[in-house]
Each structure stands twice: as C-alpha cells, then as structure tokens.
Short mmCIF file of C-alpha atoms and ligand atoms in Angstrom, two decimals:
data_model
loop_
_atom_site.label_atom_id
_atom_site.label_comp_id
_atom_site.label_asym_id
_atom_site.label_seq_id
_atom_site.Cartn_x
_atom_site.Cartn_y
_atom_site.Cartn_z
CA PRO A 1 78.54 83.14 -92.35
CA PRO A 2 75.96 82.58 -89.63
CA THR A 3 73.07 85.01 -89.73
CA ARG A 4 71.99 87.00 -86.69
CA LYS A 5 68.94 84.78 -86.31
CA SER A 6 70.88 81.54 -86.37
CA LYS A 7 73.28 82.97 -83.78
CA ILE A 8 70.38 83.70 -81.47
CA ASP A 9 68.97 80.22 -82.09
CA LEU A 10 72.33 78.73 -81.23
CA LYS A 11 72.47 80.72 -78.00
CA LYS A 12 68.97 79.60 -77.10
CA THR A 13 69.86 75.97 -77.71
CA ARG A 14 72.99 76.31 -75.56
CA LEU A 15 70.99 77.93 -72.78
CA HIS A 16 68.43 75.13 -72.86
CA MET A 17 71.18 72.54 -72.91
CA SER A 18 72.70 74.06 -69.84
CA ILE A 19 69.34 74.22 -68.00
CA GLN A 20 68.78 70.62 -68.98
CA GLU A 21 72.20 69.59 -67.63
CA LYS A 22 71.67 71.57 -64.46
CA LEU A 23 68.31 69.90 -63.87
CA PHE A 24 69.76 66.42 -64.26
CA THR A 25 72.68 67.29 -61.98
CA PHE A 26 70.35 68.80 -59.37
CA TYR A 27 68.22 65.66 -59.57
CA ARG A 28 71.17 63.34 -59.04
CA LYS A 29 72.76 65.36 -56.24
CA HIS A 30 69.86 66.82 -54.31
CA VAL A 31 66.58 65.13 -55.25
CA ALA A 32 66.97 61.39 -55.71
CA ILE A 33 67.10 59.25 -52.57
CA PRO A 34 69.70 56.45 -52.58
CA PRO A 35 67.90 53.11 -53.13
CA THR A 36 69.32 51.58 -49.93
CA GLU A 37 67.98 54.45 -47.83
CA GLN A 38 64.58 53.98 -49.46
CA SER A 39 64.45 50.27 -48.87
CA ILE A 40 65.59 50.49 -45.24
CA ALA A 41 62.92 53.11 -44.51
CA LYS A 42 60.25 51.07 -46.29
CA GLN A 43 61.26 47.97 -44.38
CA ALA A 44 60.95 49.81 -41.06
CA ALA A 45 57.44 50.92 -42.07
CA LEU A 46 56.49 47.39 -43.12
CA ASP A 47 57.77 45.92 -39.84
CA ILE A 48 55.78 48.35 -37.78
CA CYS A 49 52.66 47.96 -39.90
CA ALA A 50 52.83 44.17 -39.40
CA GLU A 51 53.36 44.55 -35.66
CA LEU A 52 50.46 46.95 -35.32
CA ARG A 53 48.09 44.76 -37.34
CA ASN A 54 48.97 41.86 -35.14
CA TYR A 55 48.50 43.82 -31.95
CA ILE A 56 45.12 45.30 -32.88
CA HIS A 57 43.91 41.96 -34.19
CA HIS A 58 44.65 40.27 -30.86
CA LYS A 59 43.93 43.01 -28.36
CA PHE A 60 40.98 44.71 -30.08
CA PRO A 61 39.33 41.92 -32.06
CA ASP A 62 36.04 43.81 -32.23
CA MET A 63 37.59 46.88 -33.85
CA GLN A 64 36.08 46.85 -37.34
CA LEU A 65 39.01 47.25 -39.72
CA ARG A 66 40.18 46.02 -43.08
CA GLU A 67 43.88 45.34 -43.66
CA MET A 68 46.08 48.31 -42.85
CA HIS A 69 48.53 49.12 -45.64
CA LEU A 70 51.23 51.62 -46.54
CA SER A 71 50.81 54.37 -49.08
CA GLY A 72 52.36 57.62 -50.26
CA SER A 73 55.38 58.85 -52.17
CA LEU A 74 57.90 56.57 -50.45
CA TYR A 75 55.81 53.70 -51.67
CA ASP A 76 55.49 55.03 -55.24
CA ASP A 77 59.12 56.05 -55.59
CA LEU A 78 58.09 59.71 -55.72
CA GLN A 79 59.64 60.82 -52.45
CA VAL A 80 62.49 63.30 -52.65
CA VAL A 81 65.53 64.42 -50.64
CA ARG A 82 65.07 62.07 -47.62
CA ALA A 83 63.17 58.84 -47.09
CA ASP A 84 61.49 60.15 -43.98
CA HIS A 85 57.70 59.83 -44.17
CA ILE A 86 54.95 57.45 -45.20
CA GLN A 87 51.20 57.05 -44.67
CA LEU A 88 49.71 54.05 -42.96
CA MET A 89 46.20 53.68 -44.33
CA VAL A 90 43.70 52.40 -41.78
CA PRO A 91 40.53 51.34 -43.65
CA LEU A 92 37.44 51.20 -41.44
CA LEU A 93 35.03 48.39 -42.10
CA MET A 94 31.72 50.13 -42.77
CA GLU A 95 28.42 48.25 -42.78
CA LYS A 96 26.80 49.01 -46.13
CA ASN A 97 23.27 49.77 -44.91
CA LEU A 98 24.38 51.84 -41.92
CA TRP A 99 26.47 54.50 -43.63
CA SER A 100 26.25 56.76 -46.64
CA CYS A 101 28.53 59.34 -48.22
CA VAL A 102 27.11 62.83 -48.78
CA PRO A 103 29.24 64.79 -51.29
CA GLY A 104 30.46 68.10 -49.87
CA GLU A 105 28.75 70.22 -52.53
CA GLU A 106 25.36 68.78 -51.50
CA THR A 107 25.77 69.87 -47.89
CA ILE A 108 25.06 73.23 -46.34
CA LEU A 109 28.84 73.78 -46.14
CA ASN A 110 29.08 73.45 -49.94
CA LEU A 111 32.61 72.10 -50.10
CA PRO A 112 33.46 70.02 -53.20
CA GLY A 113 36.26 67.52 -52.71
CA PHE A 114 35.07 66.63 -49.23
CA CYS A 115 32.13 64.62 -47.92
CA LEU A 116 30.15 63.76 -44.82
CA ILE A 117 29.66 60.17 -43.69
CA ARG A 118 26.10 59.92 -42.47
CA ARG A 119 24.77 57.28 -40.11
CA GLU A 120 21.64 55.72 -41.68
CA ASN A 121 18.75 53.59 -40.46
CA VAL A 122 19.10 54.37 -36.78
CA GLU A 123 15.45 53.29 -36.27
CA TYR A 124 16.21 49.73 -37.35
CA PHE A 125 19.84 49.53 -36.30
CA PRO A 126 20.09 51.61 -33.13
CA ARG A 127 23.22 53.33 -31.98
CA GLY A 128 25.79 50.77 -30.94
CA SER A 129 24.96 48.36 -33.79
CA SER A 130 28.21 49.43 -35.43
CA TYR A 131 31.61 49.60 -33.76
CA TRP A 132 32.09 53.04 -35.32
CA ASP A 133 28.94 54.46 -33.72
CA ARG A 134 31.21 55.58 -30.89
CA CYS A 135 32.70 58.12 -33.30
CA VAL A 136 29.40 59.58 -34.50
CA VAL A 137 28.82 63.25 -33.70
CA GLY A 138 25.48 64.83 -34.62
CA GLY A 139 24.57 61.96 -36.93
CA TYR A 140 27.86 61.94 -38.85
CA LEU A 141 31.07 59.96 -38.47
CA CYS A 142 33.61 62.39 -37.04
CA PRO A 143 37.16 62.04 -38.42
CA LYS A 144 38.72 63.57 -35.30
CA SER A 145 36.93 61.12 -33.09
CA VAL A 146 38.12 58.18 -35.24
CA ILE A 147 41.69 59.45 -34.92
CA ALA A 148 41.23 59.82 -31.15
CA THR A 149 40.03 56.20 -30.94
CA PHE A 150 43.24 55.08 -32.62
CA GLU A 151 45.30 57.38 -30.54
CA LYS A 152 44.10 55.57 -27.43
CA VAL A 153 45.27 52.27 -28.89
CA VAL A 154 48.44 53.41 -30.59
CA SER A 155 49.82 55.87 -28.08
CA GLY A 156 48.03 54.77 -24.97
CA SER A 157 48.20 51.01 -24.80
CA ILE A 158 50.95 49.62 -27.02
CA ASN A 159 54.33 49.15 -25.40
CA TRP A 160 56.36 50.80 -28.16
CA PRO A 161 59.71 50.72 -26.35
CA ALA A 162 59.43 46.94 -26.01
CA ILE A 163 58.33 46.41 -29.62
CA GLY A 164 61.00 48.83 -30.80
CA SER A 165 63.76 46.98 -29.02
CA ILE A 166 62.65 43.68 -30.56
CA LEU A 167 62.59 45.21 -34.06
CA GLY A 168 65.73 47.26 -33.51
CA TYR A 169 64.14 50.71 -33.71
CA VAL A 170 63.34 53.52 -31.33
CA ILE A 171 59.62 54.17 -31.73
CA ARG A 172 57.64 56.98 -30.14
CA PRO A 173 54.31 58.62 -30.84
CA VAL A 174 54.68 62.29 -31.78
CA VAL A 175 52.88 64.47 -29.23
CA PRO A 176 51.30 66.90 -29.40
CA SER A 177 50.12 66.51 -32.93
CA GLU A 178 46.93 67.15 -34.89
CA SER A 179 47.00 63.74 -36.43
CA LEU A 180 48.43 60.46 -35.26
CA ILE A 181 52.11 60.12 -36.07
CA LEU A 182 54.76 57.62 -35.01
CA GLU A 183 58.39 58.61 -35.10
CA VAL A 184 60.71 55.73 -35.87
CA GLN A 185 64.43 56.09 -35.46
CA TYR A 186 65.86 53.29 -37.57
CA GLU A 187 69.47 54.39 -37.58
CA GLU A 188 71.52 56.74 -35.44
CA ASP A 189 70.69 59.73 -37.64
CA ARG A 190 67.70 58.50 -39.64
CA ARG A 191 64.06 59.02 -38.74
CA LEU A 192 60.86 57.96 -40.41
CA PHE A 193 57.49 59.51 -39.61
CA ILE A 194 54.52 57.22 -40.04
CA ASP A 195 51.27 59.11 -40.43
CA PHE A 196 48.08 57.18 -39.64
CA LEU A 197 45.38 57.94 -42.13
CA PRO A 198 41.95 56.45 -41.39
CA LEU A 199 40.15 55.64 -44.64
CA VAL A 200 36.47 55.07 -45.40
CA VAL A 201 35.39 53.36 -48.61
CA LEU A 202 31.69 53.58 -49.47
CA GLU A 203 30.50 52.54 -52.92
CA GLU A 204 32.53 54.57 -55.43
CA HIS A 205 33.84 57.01 -52.80
CA ALA A 206 37.02 56.76 -50.75
CA ALA A 207 37.69 59.43 -48.15
CA VAL A 208 40.48 60.02 -45.64
CA ALA A 209 40.50 61.61 -42.19
CA LYS A 210 42.71 64.48 -43.26
CA ALA A 211 41.04 67.65 -42.10
CA HIS A 212 40.55 70.86 -44.07
CA ARG A 213 42.57 73.78 -42.73
CA LEU A 214 39.42 75.53 -41.59
CA PRO A 215 37.92 74.28 -38.35
CA ARG A 216 34.36 74.82 -39.58
CA TYR A 217 34.85 71.85 -41.94
CA GLY A 218 36.05 69.66 -39.07
CA ASN A 219 33.39 66.99 -39.50
CA MET A 220 34.15 66.42 -43.18
CA TRP A 221 36.23 63.69 -44.77
CA ARG A 222 38.60 64.48 -47.63
CA LEU A 223 37.82 62.58 -50.84
CA SER A 224 40.94 60.62 -51.63
CA GLN A 225 42.31 61.67 -55.02
CA ARG A 226 45.98 60.94 -54.51
CA GLY A 227 45.86 57.40 -55.88
CA ALA A 228 44.08 58.44 -59.09
CA GLU A 229 46.28 61.50 -59.68
CA THR A 230 49.51 59.61 -59.13
CA ALA A 231 48.37 56.67 -61.26
CA ALA A 232 47.45 59.07 -64.08
CA LEU A 233 50.89 60.68 -64.07
CA MET A 234 52.83 57.43 -63.73
CA GLY A 235 50.67 55.73 -66.37
CA ARG A 236 51.46 58.44 -68.92
CA ASP A 237 55.19 58.14 -68.21
CA GLN A 238 55.06 54.36 -68.56
CA HIS A 239 53.31 54.68 -71.87
CA ASP A 240 55.94 56.89 -73.54
CA SER A 241 58.97 56.67 -71.16
CA GLY A 242 58.32 60.31 -70.38
CA CYS A 243 59.87 62.69 -67.84
CA ARG A 244 56.70 63.78 -65.98
CA CYS A 245 57.55 62.06 -62.69
CA LEU A 246 61.13 63.29 -62.94
CA CYS A 247 59.81 66.82 -63.42
CA LEU A 248 57.46 66.37 -60.44
CA LYS A 249 60.30 65.21 -58.21
CA ILE A 250 62.52 68.14 -59.18
CA LEU A 251 59.69 70.56 -58.42
CA LYS A 252 58.91 68.84 -55.11
CA ALA A 253 62.55 69.17 -54.09
CA ILE A 254 62.65 72.86 -55.02
CA CYS A 255 59.56 73.44 -52.85
CA HIS A 256 61.16 71.39 -50.08
CA TYR A 257 64.33 73.50 -50.03
CA ASN A 258 62.52 76.85 -50.17
CA LEU A 259 60.43 77.68 -47.17
CA GLN A 260 58.23 80.17 -49.06
CA LEU A 261 57.31 77.47 -51.56
CA SER A 262 56.54 74.83 -48.98
CA HIS A 263 52.80 75.53 -49.24
CA LEU A 264 52.86 73.97 -52.68
CA THR A 265 52.18 70.31 -51.98
CA ALA A 266 52.80 67.18 -54.01
CA SER A 267 49.09 67.23 -54.84
CA HIS A 268 49.22 70.81 -56.20
CA LEU A 269 52.27 70.02 -58.33
CA THR A 270 50.85 66.72 -59.60
CA ASN A 271 47.67 68.49 -60.70
CA ILE A 272 49.57 71.28 -62.45
CA LEU A 273 51.59 68.62 -64.29
CA LEU A 274 48.40 66.80 -65.28
CA HIS A 275 46.98 70.04 -66.70
CA THR A 276 50.20 70.62 -68.63
CA CYS A 277 49.93 67.07 -70.01
CA GLU A 278 46.64 68.11 -71.63
CA LYS A 279 48.48 70.80 -73.59
CA GLU A 280 51.74 68.99 -74.39
CA SER A 281 52.26 65.54 -75.78
CA ASP A 282 56.06 65.38 -75.97
CA TRP A 283 57.55 64.52 -72.57
CA SER A 284 60.70 62.77 -73.78
CA HIS A 285 63.75 63.29 -71.56
CA GLY A 286 65.35 65.51 -74.20
CA VAL A 287 62.75 68.24 -73.61
CA LEU A 288 62.85 68.17 -69.80
CA ALA A 289 64.07 71.79 -69.62
CA ASP A 290 61.23 73.05 -71.82
CA ARG A 291 58.57 71.14 -69.91
CA PHE A 292 60.07 72.19 -66.57
CA LEU A 293 59.96 75.89 -67.55
CA GLN A 294 56.45 75.45 -68.88
CA VAL A 295 55.23 73.87 -65.63
CA LEU A 296 56.84 76.76 -63.74
CA ARG A 297 54.92 79.26 -65.90
CA GLU A 298 51.70 77.30 -65.34
CA THR A 299 52.34 77.31 -61.60
CA VAL A 300 52.88 81.06 -61.54
CA GLY A 301 49.71 81.48 -63.60
CA HIS A 302 47.63 79.48 -61.12
CA LEU A 303 49.15 81.32 -58.18
CA GLU A 304 48.38 84.70 -59.76
CA LYS A 305 44.79 83.67 -60.41
CA GLY A 306 44.59 82.15 -56.95
CA GLU A 307 42.89 79.00 -58.17
CA LEU A 308 43.87 75.51 -59.19
CA PRO A 309 41.08 73.23 -60.41
CA SER A 310 41.65 69.57 -59.62
CA ALA A 311 42.49 67.51 -62.70
CA MET A 312 40.20 64.75 -61.41
CA ASP A 313 37.24 66.96 -60.49
CA PRO A 314 37.21 70.55 -61.82
CA LYS A 315 34.66 71.58 -59.17
CA VAL A 316 37.42 71.26 -56.61
CA ASP A 317 39.73 74.25 -56.23
CA LEU A 318 42.94 72.98 -54.68
CA PHE A 319 43.94 76.52 -53.73
CA PHE A 320 40.64 77.12 -51.94
CA ARG A 321 41.57 79.95 -49.66
CA THR A 322 40.55 81.00 -46.26
CA HIS A 323 40.34 84.73 -46.41
CA ARG A 324 38.70 86.08 -49.50
CA ARG A 325 38.26 89.81 -49.58
CA GLY A 326 35.19 90.74 -47.60
CA ASP A 327 34.93 87.25 -46.14
P1 LIG B 1 54.82 63.96 -50.23
O1 LIG B 1 54.71 63.39 -48.87
O2 LIG B 1 54.98 65.43 -50.27
O3 LIG B 1 55.84 63.26 -51.06
O4 LIG B 1 53.42 63.69 -50.92
P2 LIG B 1 52.58 62.36 -51.11
O5 LIG B 1 52.28 62.26 -52.56
O6 LIG B 1 53.21 61.19 -50.44
O7 LIG B 1 51.21 62.74 -50.37
C1 LIG B 1 51.08 62.58 -49.02
C2 LIG B 1 50.17 63.65 -48.45
O8 LIG B 1 48.88 63.56 -49.02
C3 LIG B 1 50.00 63.47 -46.96
O9 LIG B 1 49.95 64.75 -46.37
C4 LIG B 1 48.65 62.79 -46.85
O10 LIG B 1 48.02 63.07 -45.63
C5 LIG B 1 47.90 63.41 -48.00
N1 LIG B 1 46.83 62.55 -48.56
C6 LIG B 1 45.57 62.95 -48.85
N2 LIG B 1 44.87 61.94 -49.36
C7 LIG B 1 45.69 60.87 -49.40
C8 LIG B 1 45.52 59.52 -49.83
O11 LIG B 1 44.47 59.10 -50.30
N3 LIG B 1 46.59 58.70 -49.70
C9 LIG B 1 47.78 59.12 -49.19
N4 LIG B 1 48.79 58.25 -49.09
N5 LIG B 1 47.97 60.40 -48.78
C10 LIG B 1 46.94 61.26 -48.89
#
C-alpha cells in the first residue's frame, strides 16, 4: 500500500503537472502572437523605416546618421499578447575625436548604467564642426535636444498622410509625447507604435536617448544593455533547447494583464531570469512549472529588498528608486 509520503509526493507531482499544463495553455491562448499578425506588423515597420531613410537621405543629406534599423521584442520574437510596438534605432554618426563617453559613475551625478556624451577639442574643432553640435547643452550632447531635432523632421516636415496612402497605412505622430512615436494603423483594428530611439556608439559604449525617470538626470544617455541581455538569454536557450524565453514571455504577459505589475519591464524580468540561470542549469520544457515558480520567488525577493542588480553590470540597480527614506 502507498505510504503517506508517497501519497504526498504523488499529489505534489499532480499539482506541478497541472501548473505546467495551465502555463502551456495560458501561453497558447493569451501570450503567443499569431505569426501572421507578427509578420504584418513587422512589414509595416520595415516599410516605414525604408520610407523614412529615403526621405531623410534626400531632404536632409547633411544630417549625420548611420543606417536606421528596427529593434526590440517584435524583432526578436519576444513580444507578447499583441504585435503593437517596435523601436526604430537612429544611430548618430559621431566624429571620433569630437566626442567622448563619460560613464555615469564618474560624474557628479554618480549614476551607473548611464553616461554623458562630452564634446571634446572645441579649441581645434569649434562649435559647428559637427552636425550634432546643435544639440550640445553645457558641453554635453543633450538627448532631449536630439529627439527634438528629429521631431522637427518626422512630425513637422514629412507628409505622412501622403506616404501612408501610398503604403496603405494611416500614419500619424503621437502628440503630445515625451519621446518620438509614430502610430501606424495597418488594419481596421490594428495599430503599431514605432518608437524612435536615437543611439550613440562610441568605442565600446552604446547609449540610447531614453531618459531616466528623474528630471535631474535629463542630460544623460542610457547605456544600451538590451541587446546583450536578450542575446544571453536566447543563446542559453539555443544551446540546450531550454524554456527561458518561454518563461520570460509568460511573465511579460502576466505583467501586461495586471496593472499593478506593469512597472516590471521586460528588462527587469530578463535580468531576474539571467540571475536564476546562474543558480539552475536544467531549463528543459518538462520543468517549466518549477522554473516559473522559482523566478516568481526571485522576483518577490528582489521586490522586497527593493534592488535588482543588472546581470550585465552589478553596479547598476535596475530598481533604482526615486524616494528613499530621508531623501
Ligand atoms: P517590450 O516592449 O516590453 O516587449 O520590451 P523590449 O524588450 O522590446 O524592450 C523595449 C524597451 O526597452 C523600450 O521601452 C525601449 O525604449 C527600451 N530600451 C532601452 N534600451 C534599448 C535598446 O538598446 N534597444 C531597444 N530596442 N530598446 C531599448
């Protein structure tokens, strides 16, 4: 006859089986985006990116840019629920001897994970030598000013209704908005938001014009970690056919559906998963439920502590909060 212990074990196994089944069902029904929806949205983004490149190239030939390209979860097959947003990376062409990157922790603001872009050699190359000098404020390249420069081009001078009607979309800039966003209606009830993200690459640093929540850091650029974090997670899955990305997508969807959890971003969740990867080696699909519960516990742990060190750079606290006691 079964012992008491084996009965409990059996119950536990059944419970895990049912969590496992529920997770897969939830994924199929509420998380995964149908492939056709994904490809139509991507195509709309590609069309608009091509159109914009063309336009800027012809109308603003002196604007110092590298090739604009798309990026983000829609591109990496990590988007959930709806195919409705993507980033359009706008890399600025920076003259090597005119600009340098000052890591945030070396500045008076002491903010790891961010940096300042300093204008160098003004004595030899006076203001105006670089196209981007127009966006320099107090000796540093100002992300807001770069965004405003694009805004003038993108919202102010392009005839989006005309381009939209040629491409078969309704395109309008989103105003008012903190950053530069285009809303593209590509079907009666389907919208895609394209978020312009200016990007600066200097030596080993890449930084994006995505501001910190606090206005006092307004002149700083955010060091771009998304590519490295995502590649690390996807690489591990590819290596052992693991369920890390699946787990990430389920968690992203849960945060999407629950307003209180919406402060947890893809970046937070990816980093928590990467930390959990350091502790656990088995990520086969059969243990999805266990890993999922473990990542939940880790998440609660980080929230209780109020800190989440970045997996790429432990100096960076991804939960860095505004109002510490006594602050
Ligand atoms: P999701 O949109 O929640 O699925 O998350 P993503 O993984 O696509 O991340 C997009 C978010 O990260 C946007 O808010 C971006 O502004 C921000 N972000 C910060 N740095 C980067 C970067 O280097 N590349 C991209 N694509 N997004 C970045």
